[in-house]
Amino acid sequence: MGRPVLVTGAAGFIGAAVAQRLLNRGEAVIGLDNLNSYYDPALKRARLQRVEGANGDWSFEQLDLKDSAGVSQLFAQKMPRAVVHLAAQAGVRYSIENPAAYIQSNLDGFGNVLEGCRHQDVEHLVYASSSSVYGGNRQMPFSEQHAVNHPVSLYAATKKANELMAHTYSHLYGLPATGLRFFTVYGPWGRPDMAPILFAKAILSGSPIKVFNEGHMRRDFTYIDDIVEGVIRCLDKPATPDSSFDPLNPNPATAAVPHRLFNIGNSQPTELLEFIALLEKALGRPAIKDLQPMQPGDVVATAADTSALEAWVGFQPNTPLQQGLEAFATWVQEHPEFIR
């Protein structure tokens, strides 16, 4: 079957979905995750069980990316042809409370992945960045052409650093690398620390929802299936140097080396109060709203310009929010054990 694809963060929300999609199309897949307790590991194990059910050439390694020797050994033994790097310490607000976790996982861990790719001649590295890199920017929609020099959380800073690290490896070692800036991913099997599950849990239990910035934040909510489609299409088209790159007027999204950056978002930013109204409708119950001020590390709005992604791989996320929330609500009601 040839060399496998390594998916880091394979027990995570996006990682498990990507691994399952790769298996379904006949790829050999190695999943890697440390199964940490940032949120309930039972949910992570349940996702892995679904991946195993794909009945493909699947293996799983429980390993922390901070273990440089272990990561090096894994790359040497498995010799992946490509890597989809989705492992990271997630969460904007948690980065304010525990910055060391982000430095160790998102910087040290990513450095170990880059070293593994370099030494084992990986054909393409696709890695997760984030819309949070746009930070204090107010020019909407966010474009890869915009400068991202003003992060407002350490999480965002580590993602910007990942983009710079990957570019450097592309420059020094010719590693084709593609960074994907995800915009507020939601859907079945999502993370319990994110708004959709937090809101659904509160609505179903009759508890108040903490609505920050009094509900006037806007987010570009992007359905999980659209994220997976974008990841797979980018994986199948390795980054190449931009022949038109002008060092006197540099394009932040491309380079004279094989490194590219793309937004993956639905391009339909929605105010939080509207999101809650749609979720109320999908769950068939009203929400009790506790309006709160803006939180440190948050941004007022996100909106994705995905024209570069569409031009590169012919795909633009397009799942309507109402449709996605209906699928999410069905999952929530079928799996109450994950929202307790």
C-alpha positions as a Python dict, from the first residue, in 0.01 Angstrom:
ca = {
    (1, 'M'): (0, 0, 0),
    (2, 'G'): (303, 226, 26),
    (3, 'R'): (418, 457, 301),
    (4, 'P'): (152, 565, 553),
    (5, 'V'): (14, 904, 647),
    (6, 'L'): (86, 1014, 1003),
    (7, 'V'): (-197, 1207, 1173),
    (8, 'T'): (-99, 1376, 1498),
    (9, 'G'): (-376, 1464, 1741),
    (10, 'A'): (-564, 1164, 1602),
    (11, 'A'): (-794, 1140, 1905),
    (12, 'G'): (-892, 1504, 1867),
    (13, 'F'): (-1201, 1651, 1704),
    (14, 'I'): (-1045, 1723, 1365),
    (15, 'G'): (-773, 1457, 1381),
    (16, 'A'): (-1012, 1166, 1425),
    (17, 'A'): (-1231, 1288, 1138),
    (18, 'V'): (-930, 1328, 907),
    (19, 'A'): (-793, 985, 1000),
    (20, 'Q'): (-1129, 822, 931),
    (21, 'R'): (-1156, 993, 592),
    (22, 'L'): (-805, 879, 494),
    (23, 'L'): (-879, 520, 596),
    (24, 'N'): (-1206, 521, 404),
    (25, 'R'): (-1019, 603, 84),
    (26, 'G'): (-767, 324, 135),
    (27, 'E'): (-472, 501, 296),
    (28, 'A'): (-254, 339, 560),
    (29, 'V'): (-278, 571, 861),
    (30, 'I'): (-77, 602, 1182),
    (31, 'G'): (-254, 797, 1453),
    (32, 'L'): (-60, 970, 1730),
    (33, 'D'): (-202, 1132, 2043),
    (34, 'N'): (-98, 1173, 2405),
    (35, 'L'): (-461, 1140, 2530),
    (36, 'N'): (-405, 1417, 2782),
    (37, 'S'): (-673, 1523, 3029),
    (38, 'Y'): (-731, 1880, 2907),
    (39, 'Y'): (-1083, 1746, 2856),
    (40, 'D'): (-1239, 1404, 2921),
    (41, 'P'): (-1017, 1133, 2763),
    (42, 'A'): (-1329, 914, 2733),
    (43, 'L'): (-1443, 1131, 2444),
    (44, 'K'): (-1103, 1093, 2280),
    (45, 'R'): (-1117, 714, 2317),
    (46, 'A'): (-1468, 708, 2173),
    (47, 'R'): (-1344, 897, 1868),
    (48, 'L'): (-1059, 646, 1829),
    (49, 'Q'): (-1310, 360, 1840),
    (50, 'R'): (-1494, 519, 1548),
    (51, 'V'): (-1167, 547, 1356),
    (52, 'E'): (-1087, 182, 1425),
    (53, 'G'): (-1430, 96, 1288),
    (54, 'A'): (-1324, 224, 946),
    (55, 'N'): (-1155, -120, 900),
    (56, 'G'): (-850, 13, 721),
    (57, 'D'): (-476, -16, 771),
    (58, 'W'): (-473, 171, 1103),
    (59, 'S'): (-230, 181, 1393),
    (60, 'F'): (-221, 407, 1696),
    (61, 'E'): (68, 533, 1907),
    (62, 'Q'): (12, 701, 2242),
    (63, 'L'): (300, 944, 2249),
    (64, 'D'): (365, 1299, 2362),
    (65, 'L'): (522, 1518, 2095),
    (66, 'K'): (745, 1674, 2359),
    (67, 'D'): (927, 1337, 2371),
    (68, 'S'): (1187, 1417, 2106),
    (69, 'A'): (1349, 1071, 2118),
    (70, 'G'): (1013, 896, 2094),
    (71, 'V'): (901, 1114, 1802),
    (72, 'S'): (1230, 1058, 1619),
    (73, 'Q'): (1201, 682, 1670),
    (74, 'L'): (841, 680, 1544),
    (75, 'F'): (935, 863, 1225),
    (76, 'A'): (1232, 632, 1166),
    (77, 'Q'): (1028, 315, 1218),
    (78, 'K'): (708, 415, 1034),
    (79, 'M'): (860, 638, 762),
    (80, 'P'): (541, 828, 679),
    (81, 'R'): (510, 969, 329),
    (82, 'A'): (303, 1262, 457),
    (83, 'V'): (208, 1417, 789),
    (84, 'V'): (-113, 1590, 895),
    (85, 'H'): (-15, 1771, 1213),
    (86, 'L'): (-324, 1853, 1420),
    (87, 'A'): (-190, 1794, 1772),
    (88, 'A'): (-165, 2103, 1990),
    (89, 'Q'): (-255, 2235, 2329),
    (90, 'A'): (-588, 2392, 2241),
    (91, 'G'): (-790, 2673, 2393),
    (92, 'V'): (-738, 3049, 2392),
    (93, 'R'): (-845, 3119, 2751),
    (94, 'Y'): (-650, 2825, 2894),
    (95, 'S'): (-334, 2974, 2741),
    (96, 'I'): (-373, 3267, 2980),
    (97, 'E'): (-384, 3032, 3280),
    (98, 'N'): (-118, 2782, 3173),
    (99, 'P'): (122, 2931, 2917),
    (100, 'A'): (390, 2668, 2972),
    (101, 'A'): (166, 2396, 2826),
    (102, 'Y'): (145, 2589, 2499),
    (103, 'I'): (516, 2650, 2474),
    (104, 'Q'): (593, 2282, 2533),
    (105, 'S'): (327, 2135, 2304),
    (106, 'N'): (284, 2393, 2031),
    (107, 'L'): (648, 2498, 1997),
    (108, 'D'): (868, 2215, 2125),
    (109, 'G'): (629, 1949, 1995),
    (110, 'F'): (601, 2108, 1653),
    (111, 'G'): (978, 2138, 1635),
    (112, 'N'): (1007, 1762, 1689),
    (113, 'V'): (755, 1700, 1410),
    (114, 'L'): (954, 1922, 1174),
    (115, 'E'): (1272, 1734, 1259),
    (116, 'G'): (1100, 1401, 1191),
    (117, 'C'): (978, 1528, 855),
    (118, 'R'): (1325, 1653, 764),
    (119, 'H'): (1512, 1334, 846),
    (120, 'Q'): (1262, 1094, 688),
    (121, 'D'): (1204, 1280, 360),
    (122, 'V'): (835, 1342, 421),
    (123, 'E'): (670, 1446, 95),
    (124, 'H'): (427, 1696, 245),
    (125, 'L'): (349, 1839, 588),
    (126, 'V'): (2, 1983, 639),
    (127, 'Y'): (-30, 2154, 975),
    (128, 'A'): (-302, 2331, 1170),
    (129, 'S'): (-274, 2701, 1223),
    (130, 'S'): (-567, 2911, 1340),
    (131, 'S'): (-777, 3215, 1262),
    (132, 'S'): (-656, 3345, 1600),
    (133, 'V'): (-331, 3455, 1433),
    (134, 'Y'): (-520, 3755, 1294),
    (135, 'G'): (-539, 3884, 1652),
    (136, 'G'): (-611, 4252, 1673),
    (137, 'N'): (-674, 4293, 1299),
    (138, 'R'): (-1001, 4467, 1213),
    (139, 'Q'): (-988, 4449, 833),
    (140, 'M'): (-1257, 4198, 730),
    (141, 'P'): (-1268, 3941, 588),
    (142, 'F'): (-932, 3810, 706),
    (143, 'S'): (-704, 3738, 414),
    (144, 'E'): (-377, 3548, 406),
    (145, 'Q'): (-241, 3865, 247),
    (146, 'H'): (-285, 4053, 576),
    (147, 'A'): (-3, 4092, 826),
    (148, 'V'): (-52, 3893, 1148),
    (149, 'N'): (185, 4070, 1383),
    (150, 'H'): (-48, 4150, 1674),
    (151, 'P'): (-164, 3831, 1850),
    (152, 'V'): (-388, 3878, 2156),
    (153, 'S'): (-328, 3537, 2315),
    (154, 'L'): (-31, 3308, 2363),
    (155, 'Y'): (-220, 3038, 2171),
    (156, 'A'): (-230, 3271, 1870),
    (157, 'A'): (137, 3355, 1913),
    (158, 'T'): (234, 2987, 1909),
    (159, 'K'): (35, 2932, 1588),
    (160, 'K'): (207, 3226, 1421),
    (161, 'A'): (538, 3082, 1540),
    (162, 'N'): (445, 2746, 1383),
    (163, 'E'): (397, 2917, 1048),
    (164, 'L'): (740, 3078, 1074),
    (165, 'M'): (904, 2752, 1183),
    (166, 'A'): (750, 2559, 893),
    (167, 'H'): (856, 2827, 645),
    (168, 'T'): (1212, 2802, 775),
    (169, 'Y'): (1219, 2424, 724),
    (170, 'S'): (1081, 2472, 373),
    (171, 'H'): (1359, 2721, 306),
    (172, 'L'): (1647, 2527, 463),
    (173, 'Y'): (1551, 2168, 380),
    (174, 'G'): (1301, 2193, 94),
    (175, 'L'): (1017, 2048, 304),
    (176, 'P'): (682, 2112, 131),
    (177, 'A'): (456, 2249, 405),
    (178, 'T'): (102, 2388, 405),
    (179, 'G'): (-45, 2575, 700),
    (180, 'L'): (-423, 2586, 739),
    (181, 'R'): (-588, 2859, 942),
    (182, 'F'): (-906, 2701, 1079),
    (183, 'F'): (-1205, 2920, 1166),
    (184, 'T'): (-1423, 2811, 1466),
    (185, 'V'): (-1483, 2444, 1388),
    (186, 'Y'): (-1806, 2283, 1513),
    (187, 'G'): (-2005, 1965, 1460),
    (188, 'P'): (-2060, 1615, 1601),
    (189, 'W'): (-1779, 1479, 1822),
    (190, 'G'): (-1655, 1830, 1894),
    (191, 'R'): (-1453, 1961, 2187),
    (192, 'P'): (-1647, 2004, 2513),
    (193, 'D'): (-1458, 2322, 2601),
    (194, 'M'): (-1591, 2506, 2295),
    (195, 'A'): (-1909, 2711, 2271),
    (196, 'P'): (-2138, 2464, 2086),
    (197, 'I'): (-2116, 2192, 2352),
    (198, 'L'): (-2101, 2437, 2641),
    (199, 'F'): (-2415, 2606, 2511),
    (200, 'A'): (-2595, 2279, 2435),
    (201, 'K'): (-2515, 2147, 2781),
    (202, 'A'): (-2656, 2459, 2945),
    (203, 'I'): (-2968, 2465, 2727),
    (204, 'L'): (-3051, 2099, 2793),
    (205, 'S'): (-2994, 2133, 3168),
    (206, 'G'): (-3177, 2465, 3201),
    (207, 'S'): (-2863, 2643, 3319),
    (208, 'P'): (-2756, 2994, 3215),
    (209, 'I'): (-2520, 3037, 2920),
    (210, 'K'): (-2230, 3276, 2969),
    (211, 'V'): (-2249, 3495, 2659),
    (212, 'F'): (-1935, 3705, 2632),
    (213, 'N'): (-1926, 4056, 2488),
    (214, 'E'): (-2303, 4045, 2550),
    (215, 'G'): (-2343, 3824, 2243),
    (216, 'H'): (-2208, 4078, 1995),
    (217, 'M'): (-1906, 3876, 1890),
    (218, 'R'): (-1914, 3732, 1540),
    (219, 'R'): (-1756, 3402, 1444),
    (220, 'D'): (-1705, 3228, 1112),
    (221, 'F'): (-1846, 2891, 1225),
    (222, 'T'): (-1714, 2613, 998),
    (223, 'Y'): (-1862, 2263, 988),
    (224, 'I'): (-1626, 1972, 1054),
    (225, 'D'): (-1690, 1802, 718),
    (226, 'D'): (-1581, 2117, 535),
    (227, 'I'): (-1263, 2135, 742),
    (228, 'V'): (-1182, 1771, 662),
    (229, 'E'): (-1245, 1823, 291),
    (230, 'G'): (-1009, 2121, 289),
    (231, 'V'): (-739, 1931, 477),
    (232, 'I'): (-754, 1632, 242),
    (233, 'R'): (-751, 1841, -74),
    (234, 'C'): (-451, 2038, 49),
    (235, 'L'): (-274, 1719, 153),
    (236, 'D'): (-315, 1589, -202),
    (237, 'K'): (-155, 1900, -351),
    (238, 'P'): (186, 1957, -190),
    (239, 'A'): (300, 2315, -149),
    (240, 'T'): (521, 2450, -425),
    (241, 'P'): (730, 2767, -453),
    (242, 'D'): (543, 3071, -582),
    (243, 'S'): (712, 3154, -913),
    (244, 'S'): (576, 3509, -895),
    (245, 'F'): (701, 3573, -539),
    (246, 'D'): (855, 3918, -517),
    (247, 'P'): (1096, 3967, -225),
    (248, 'L'): (1060, 4343, -265),
    (249, 'N'): (683, 4312, -215),
    (250, 'P'): (645, 3977, -39),
    (251, 'N'): (317, 3787, -34),
    (252, 'P'): (261, 3666, 327),
    (253, 'A'): (67, 3361, 205),
    (254, 'T'): (329, 3217, -30),
    (255, 'A'): (705, 3205, -62),
    (256, 'A'): (995, 3143, -295),
    (257, 'V'): (1013, 2805, -118),
    (258, 'P'): (747, 2529, -93),
    (259, 'H'): (537, 2682, 182),
    (260, 'R'): (173, 2797, 158),
    (261, 'L'): (-92, 2932, 396),
    (262, 'F'): (-469, 2905, 353),
    (263, 'N'): (-780, 3004, 544),
    (264, 'I'): (-1047, 2738, 588),
    (265, 'G'): (-1369, 2906, 698),
    (266, 'N'): (-1733, 2924, 597),
    (267, 'S'): (-1709, 3293, 498),
    (268, 'Q'): (-2043, 3358, 669),
    (269, 'P'): (-1970, 3521, 1006),
    (270, 'T'): (-2259, 3493, 1250),
    (271, 'E'): (-2330, 3692, 1565),
    (272, 'L'): (-2325, 3481, 1880),
    (273, 'L'): (-2687, 3564, 1964),
    (274, 'E'): (-2797, 3435, 1623),
    (275, 'F'): (-2590, 3120, 1673),
    (276, 'I'): (-2765, 3060, 2006),
    (277, 'A'): (-3107, 3115, 1845),
    (278, 'L'): (-3032, 2853, 1579),
    (279, 'L'): (-2907, 2610, 1845),
    (280, 'E'): (-3223, 2667, 2050),
    (281, 'K'): (-3427, 2577, 1744),
    (282, 'A'): (-3219, 2266, 1671),
    (283, 'L'): (-3247, 2143, 2032),
    (284, 'G'): (-3609, 2246, 2071),
    (285, 'R'): (-3546, 2432, 2398),
    (286, 'P'): (-3486, 2795, 2501),
    (287, 'A'): (-3158, 2926, 2637),
    (288, 'I'): (-3108, 3133, 2952),
    (289, 'K'): (-2851, 3397, 2860),
    (290, 'D'): (-2608, 3546, 3112),
    (291, 'L'): (-2456, 3843, 2927),
    (292, 'Q'): (-2090, 3888, 3019),
    (293, 'P'): (-1820, 4142, 2921),
    (294, 'M'): (-1543, 4068, 2671),
    (295, 'Q'): (-1283, 3820, 2797),
    (296, 'P'): (-903, 3863, 2776),
    (297, 'G'): (-758, 3692, 2469),
    (298, 'D'): (-1084, 3702, 2271),
    (299, 'V'): (-1135, 3888, 1944),
    (300, 'V'): (-1456, 4069, 1847),
    (301, 'A'): (-1502, 3903, 1509),
    (302, 'T'): (-1359, 3655, 1262),
    (303, 'A'): (-1440, 3619, 893),
    (304, 'A'): (-1252, 3415, 636),
    (305, 'D'): (-1155, 3506, 284),
    (306, 'T'): (-1117, 3161, 125),
    (307, 'S'): (-1051, 3268, -233),
    (308, 'A'): (-691, 3144, -217),
    (309, 'L'): (-803, 2799, -100),
    (310, 'E'): (-1062, 2780, -377),
    (311, 'A'): (-806, 2882, -639),
    (312, 'W'): (-555, 2625, -510),
    (313, 'V'): (-773, 2314, -461),
    (314, 'G'): (-1114, 2407, -607),
    (315, 'F'): (-1300, 2392, -277),
    (316, 'Q'): (-1483, 2642, -60),
    (317, 'P'): (-1659, 2546, 266),
    (318, 'N'): (-2033, 2583, 220),
    (319, 'T'): (-2232, 2394, 486),
    (320, 'P'): (-2510, 2628, 611),
    (321, 'L'): (-2494, 2692, 985),
    (322, 'Q'): (-2851, 2575, 1043),
    (323, 'Q'): (-2781, 2245, 866),
    (324, 'G'): (-2460, 2191, 1062),
    (325, 'L'): (-2626, 2272, 1395),
    (326, 'E'): (-2908, 2029, 1325),
    (327, 'A'): (-2653, 1749, 1276),
    (328, 'F'): (-2471, 1864, 1588),
    (329, 'A'): (-2792, 1871, 1794),
    (330, 'T'): (-2878, 1518, 1683),
    (331, 'W'): (-2536, 1397, 1799),
    (332, 'V'): (-2566, 1578, 2132),
    (333, 'Q'): (-2899, 1412, 2206),
    (334, 'E'): (-2767, 1070, 2104),
    (335, 'H'): (-2452, 1105, 2320),
    (336, 'P'): (-2551, 1275, 2647),
    (337, 'E'): (-2254, 1110, 2820),
    (338, 'F'): (-2018, 1358, 2652),
    (339, 'I'): (-2196, 1677, 2761),
    (340, 'R'): (-2253, 1605, 3130),
}
